[in-house]
mmCIF file of C-alpha atoms in Angstrom:
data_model
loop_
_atom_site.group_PDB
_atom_site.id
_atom_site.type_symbol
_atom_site.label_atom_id
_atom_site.label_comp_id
_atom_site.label_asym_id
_atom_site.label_seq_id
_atom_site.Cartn_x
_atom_site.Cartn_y
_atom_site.Cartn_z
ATOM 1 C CA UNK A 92 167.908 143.348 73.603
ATOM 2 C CA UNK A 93 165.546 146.712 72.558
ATOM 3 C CA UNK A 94 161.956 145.016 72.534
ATOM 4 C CA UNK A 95 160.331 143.924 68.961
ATOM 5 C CA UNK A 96 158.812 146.739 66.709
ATOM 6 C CA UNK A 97 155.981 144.264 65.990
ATOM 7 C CA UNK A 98 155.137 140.484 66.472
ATOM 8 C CA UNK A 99 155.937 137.193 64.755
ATOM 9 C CA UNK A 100 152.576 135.631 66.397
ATOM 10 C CA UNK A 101 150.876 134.463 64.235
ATOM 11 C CA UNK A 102 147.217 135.748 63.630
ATOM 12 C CA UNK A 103 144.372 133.794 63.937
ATOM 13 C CA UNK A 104 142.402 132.544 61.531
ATOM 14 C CA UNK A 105 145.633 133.041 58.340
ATOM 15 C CA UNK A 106 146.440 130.569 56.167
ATOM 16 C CA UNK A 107 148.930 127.226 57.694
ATOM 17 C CA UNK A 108 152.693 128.377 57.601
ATOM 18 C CA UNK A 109 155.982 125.964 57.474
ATOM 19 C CA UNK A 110 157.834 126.459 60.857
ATOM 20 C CA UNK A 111 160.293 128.455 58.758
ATOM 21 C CA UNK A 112 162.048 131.824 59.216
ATOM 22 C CA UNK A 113 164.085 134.220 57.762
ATOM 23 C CA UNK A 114 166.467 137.033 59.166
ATOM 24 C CA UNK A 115 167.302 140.083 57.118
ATOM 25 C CA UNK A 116 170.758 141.210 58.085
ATOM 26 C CA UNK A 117 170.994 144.473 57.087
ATOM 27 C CA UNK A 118 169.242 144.550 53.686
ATOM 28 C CA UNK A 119 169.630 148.121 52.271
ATOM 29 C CA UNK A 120 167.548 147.842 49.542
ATOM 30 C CA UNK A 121 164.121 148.364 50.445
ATOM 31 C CA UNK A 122 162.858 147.640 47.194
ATOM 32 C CA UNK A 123 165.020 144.071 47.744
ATOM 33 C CA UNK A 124 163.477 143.764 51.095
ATOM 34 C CA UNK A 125 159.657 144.474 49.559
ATOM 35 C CA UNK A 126 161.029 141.452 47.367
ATOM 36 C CA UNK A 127 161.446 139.308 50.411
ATOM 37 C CA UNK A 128 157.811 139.883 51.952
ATOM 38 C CA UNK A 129 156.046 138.778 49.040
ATOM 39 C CA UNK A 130 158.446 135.621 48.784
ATOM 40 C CA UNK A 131 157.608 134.853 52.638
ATOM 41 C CA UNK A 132 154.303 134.853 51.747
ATOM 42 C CA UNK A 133 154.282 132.786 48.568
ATOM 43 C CA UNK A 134 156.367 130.203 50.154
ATOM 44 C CA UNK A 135 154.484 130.049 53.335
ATOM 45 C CA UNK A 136 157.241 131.383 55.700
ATOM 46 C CA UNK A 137 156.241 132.033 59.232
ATOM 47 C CA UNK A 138 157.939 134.841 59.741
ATOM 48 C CA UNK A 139 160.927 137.323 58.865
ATOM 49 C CA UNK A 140 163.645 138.721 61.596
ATOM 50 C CA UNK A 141 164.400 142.425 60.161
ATOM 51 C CA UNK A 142 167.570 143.479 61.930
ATOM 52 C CA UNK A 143 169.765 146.433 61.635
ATOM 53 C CA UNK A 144 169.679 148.857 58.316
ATOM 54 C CA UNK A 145 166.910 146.309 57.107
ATOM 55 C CA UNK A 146 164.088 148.809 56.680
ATOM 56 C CA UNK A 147 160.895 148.042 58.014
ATOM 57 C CA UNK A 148 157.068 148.728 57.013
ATOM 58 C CA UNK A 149 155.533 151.017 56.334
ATOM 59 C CA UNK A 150 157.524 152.566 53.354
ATOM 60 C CA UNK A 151 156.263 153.189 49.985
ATOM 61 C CA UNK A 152 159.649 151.400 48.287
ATOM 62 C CA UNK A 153 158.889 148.245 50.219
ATOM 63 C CA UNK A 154 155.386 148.411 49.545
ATOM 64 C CA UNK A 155 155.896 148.974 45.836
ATOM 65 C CA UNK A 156 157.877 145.324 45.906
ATOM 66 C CA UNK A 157 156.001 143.730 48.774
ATOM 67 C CA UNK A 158 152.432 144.214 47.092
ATOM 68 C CA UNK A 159 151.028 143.849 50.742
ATOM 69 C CA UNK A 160 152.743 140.986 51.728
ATOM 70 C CA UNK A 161 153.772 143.347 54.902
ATOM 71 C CA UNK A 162 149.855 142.773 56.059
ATOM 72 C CA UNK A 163 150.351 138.915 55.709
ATOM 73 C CA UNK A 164 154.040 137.996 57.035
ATOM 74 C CA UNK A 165 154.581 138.548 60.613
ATOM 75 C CA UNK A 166 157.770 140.156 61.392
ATOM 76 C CA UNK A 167 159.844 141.547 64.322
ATOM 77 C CA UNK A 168 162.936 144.735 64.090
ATOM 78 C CA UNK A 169 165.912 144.326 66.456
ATOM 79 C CA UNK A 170 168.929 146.571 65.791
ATOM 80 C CA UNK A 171 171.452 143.762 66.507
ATOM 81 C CA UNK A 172 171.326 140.858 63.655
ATOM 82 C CA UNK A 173 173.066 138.527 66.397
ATOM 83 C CA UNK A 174 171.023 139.523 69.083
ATOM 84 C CA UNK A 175 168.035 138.111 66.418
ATOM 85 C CA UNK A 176 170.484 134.889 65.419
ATOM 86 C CA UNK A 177 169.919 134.194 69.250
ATOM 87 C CA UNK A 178 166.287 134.543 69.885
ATOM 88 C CA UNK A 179 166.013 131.780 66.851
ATOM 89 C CA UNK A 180 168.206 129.756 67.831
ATOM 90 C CA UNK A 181 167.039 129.906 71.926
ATOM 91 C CA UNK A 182 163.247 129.080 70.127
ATOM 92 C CA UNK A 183 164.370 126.054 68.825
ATOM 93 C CA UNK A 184 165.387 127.398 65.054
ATOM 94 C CA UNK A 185 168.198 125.731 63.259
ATOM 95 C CA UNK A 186 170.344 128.653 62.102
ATOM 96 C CA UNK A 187 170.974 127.895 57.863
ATOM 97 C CA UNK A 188 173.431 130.746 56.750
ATOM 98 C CA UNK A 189 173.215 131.651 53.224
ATOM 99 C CA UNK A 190 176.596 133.248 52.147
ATOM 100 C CA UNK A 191 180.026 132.721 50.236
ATOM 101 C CA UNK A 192 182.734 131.306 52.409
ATOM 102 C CA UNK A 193 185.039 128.711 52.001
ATOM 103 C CA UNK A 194 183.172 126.248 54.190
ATOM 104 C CA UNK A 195 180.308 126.502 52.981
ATOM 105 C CA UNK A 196 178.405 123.732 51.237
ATOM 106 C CA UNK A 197 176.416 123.730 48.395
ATOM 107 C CA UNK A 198 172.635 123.859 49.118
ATOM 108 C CA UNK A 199 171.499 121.443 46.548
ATOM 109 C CA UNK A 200 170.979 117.981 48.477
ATOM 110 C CA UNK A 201 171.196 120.126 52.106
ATOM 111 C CA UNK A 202 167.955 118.186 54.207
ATOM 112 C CA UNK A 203 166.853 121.653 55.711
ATOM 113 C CA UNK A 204 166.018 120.531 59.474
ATOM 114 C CA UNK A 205 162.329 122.123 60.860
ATOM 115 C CA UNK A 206 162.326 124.279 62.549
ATOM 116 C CA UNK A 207 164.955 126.668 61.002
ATOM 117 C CA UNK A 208 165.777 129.839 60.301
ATOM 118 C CA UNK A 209 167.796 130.503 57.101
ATOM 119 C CA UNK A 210 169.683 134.428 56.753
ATOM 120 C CA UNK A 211 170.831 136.473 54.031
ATOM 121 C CA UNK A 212 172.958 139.008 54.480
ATOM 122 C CA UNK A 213 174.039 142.875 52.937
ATOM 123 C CA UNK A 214 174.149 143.038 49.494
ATOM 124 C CA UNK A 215 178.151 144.230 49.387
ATOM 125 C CA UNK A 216 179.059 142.830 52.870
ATOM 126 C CA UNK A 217 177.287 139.610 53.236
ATOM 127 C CA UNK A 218 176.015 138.400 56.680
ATOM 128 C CA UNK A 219 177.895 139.917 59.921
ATOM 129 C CA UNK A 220 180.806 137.927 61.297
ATOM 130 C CA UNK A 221 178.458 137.335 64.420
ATOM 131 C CA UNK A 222 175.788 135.631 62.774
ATOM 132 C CA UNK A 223 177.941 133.359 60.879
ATOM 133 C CA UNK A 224 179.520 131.909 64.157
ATOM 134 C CA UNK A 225 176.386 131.037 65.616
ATOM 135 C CA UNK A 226 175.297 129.130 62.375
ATOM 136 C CA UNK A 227 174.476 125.593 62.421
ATOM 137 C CA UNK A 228 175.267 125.968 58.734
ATOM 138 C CA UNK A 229 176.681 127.591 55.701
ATOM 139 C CA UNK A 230 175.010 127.445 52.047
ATOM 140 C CA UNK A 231 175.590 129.025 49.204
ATOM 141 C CA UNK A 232 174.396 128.792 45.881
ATOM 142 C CA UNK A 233 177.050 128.599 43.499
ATOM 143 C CA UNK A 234 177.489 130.312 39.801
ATOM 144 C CA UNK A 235 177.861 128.699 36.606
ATOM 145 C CA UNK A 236 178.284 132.093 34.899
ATOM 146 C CA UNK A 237 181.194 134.743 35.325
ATOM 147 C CA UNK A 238 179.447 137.034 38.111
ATOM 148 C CA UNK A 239 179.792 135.394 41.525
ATOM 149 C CA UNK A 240 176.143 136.064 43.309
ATOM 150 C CA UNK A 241 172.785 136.369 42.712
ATOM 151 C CA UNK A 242 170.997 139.090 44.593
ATOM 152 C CA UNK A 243 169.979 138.905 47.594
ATOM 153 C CA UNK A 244 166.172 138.775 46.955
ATOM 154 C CA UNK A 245 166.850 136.381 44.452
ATOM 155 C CA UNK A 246 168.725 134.317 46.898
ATOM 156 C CA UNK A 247 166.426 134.425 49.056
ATOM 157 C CA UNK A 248 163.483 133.236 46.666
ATOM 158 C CA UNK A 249 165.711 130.338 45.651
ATOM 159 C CA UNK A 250 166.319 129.240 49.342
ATOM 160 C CA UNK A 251 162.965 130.255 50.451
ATOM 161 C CA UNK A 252 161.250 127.325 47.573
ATOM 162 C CA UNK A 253 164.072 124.916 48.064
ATOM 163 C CA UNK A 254 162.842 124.616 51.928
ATOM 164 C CA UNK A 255 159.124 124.726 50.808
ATOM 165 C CA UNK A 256 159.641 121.452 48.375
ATOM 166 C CA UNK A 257 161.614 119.426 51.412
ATOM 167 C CA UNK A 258 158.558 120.602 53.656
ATOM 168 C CA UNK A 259 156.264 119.818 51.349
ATOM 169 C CA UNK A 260 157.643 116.383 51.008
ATOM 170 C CA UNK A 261 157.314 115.984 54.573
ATOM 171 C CA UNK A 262 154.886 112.922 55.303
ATOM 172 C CA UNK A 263 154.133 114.613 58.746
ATOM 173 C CA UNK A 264 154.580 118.002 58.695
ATOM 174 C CA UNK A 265 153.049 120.079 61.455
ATOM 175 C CA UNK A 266 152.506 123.661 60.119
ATOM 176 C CA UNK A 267 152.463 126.912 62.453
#
């Protein structure tokens, strides 16, 4: 795998984080993606995995969203959204798929395990074909109204406060 563009460490002395990631696969909206850094940060992510056409900071679109949530959320770029499903999953992340298919199950009343890593996918194309076989899960959130999907930043937000309330209901949570 092509080494990390920057670090999901997390600096010293920032605010406690849930032991909760996301992965980007191949956002190409960088105004959607901006969207996603400042919903890591209001949710308390620990990190995002930004993989393939996901662009990364710096970039004026993505700032204009993100509001500097880029300087708070620690991140790492890999080209390969799989090869990213796999460094998760080998550091002890639960792999929660967000995306349409017929198996998956609707995330109302999903217990989110912790550690985990949840990924949305391309706005037209969903999450690669990869990614999905190495999840430990499937979610979706379905639609009451006539079009079938939120977007993707959207999605995310939803997903991203979901986890928060579980963790937050946590008796003994350990945050990162």
């Amino acid at each position: 795998m092509p080494p990390m563009k920057h670090s999901l460490t997390p600096v010293p002395g920032e605010r406690p984080r849930m032991p909760v990631y996301a992965l980007l696969d191949n956002i190409r909206s960088a105004w959607n993606v901006g969207s996603m850094f400042r919903s890591a940060d209001a949710a308390g992510l620990a990190g995002l995995y930004l993989t393939g056409m996901t662009c990364t900071p710096p970039r004026p679109d993505l700032e204009k969203t993100a509001l500097g949530a880029t300087e708070s959320v620690p991140w790492d770029y890999t080209d390969n959204p799989v090869d990213a499903a796999r460094v998760a999953r080998r550091a002890g992340q639960a792999l929660i798929v967000l995306e349409q298919t017929p198996s998956a199950c609707d995330w109302q009343g999903f217990v989110f395990p912790f550690p985990c890593c949840f990924v949305v996918g391309h706005e037209v194309r969903g999450v690669a074909p990869g990614v999905l076989a190495l999840a430990d899960q499937v979610l979706e959130i379905p639609m009451a109204g006539v079009k079938k999907s939120l977007n993707v930043a959207v999605s995310f937000g939803v997903l991203a406060f979901a986890i928060r309330n579980q963790w937050l209901d946590r008796p003994n949570r350990v945050e990162t």
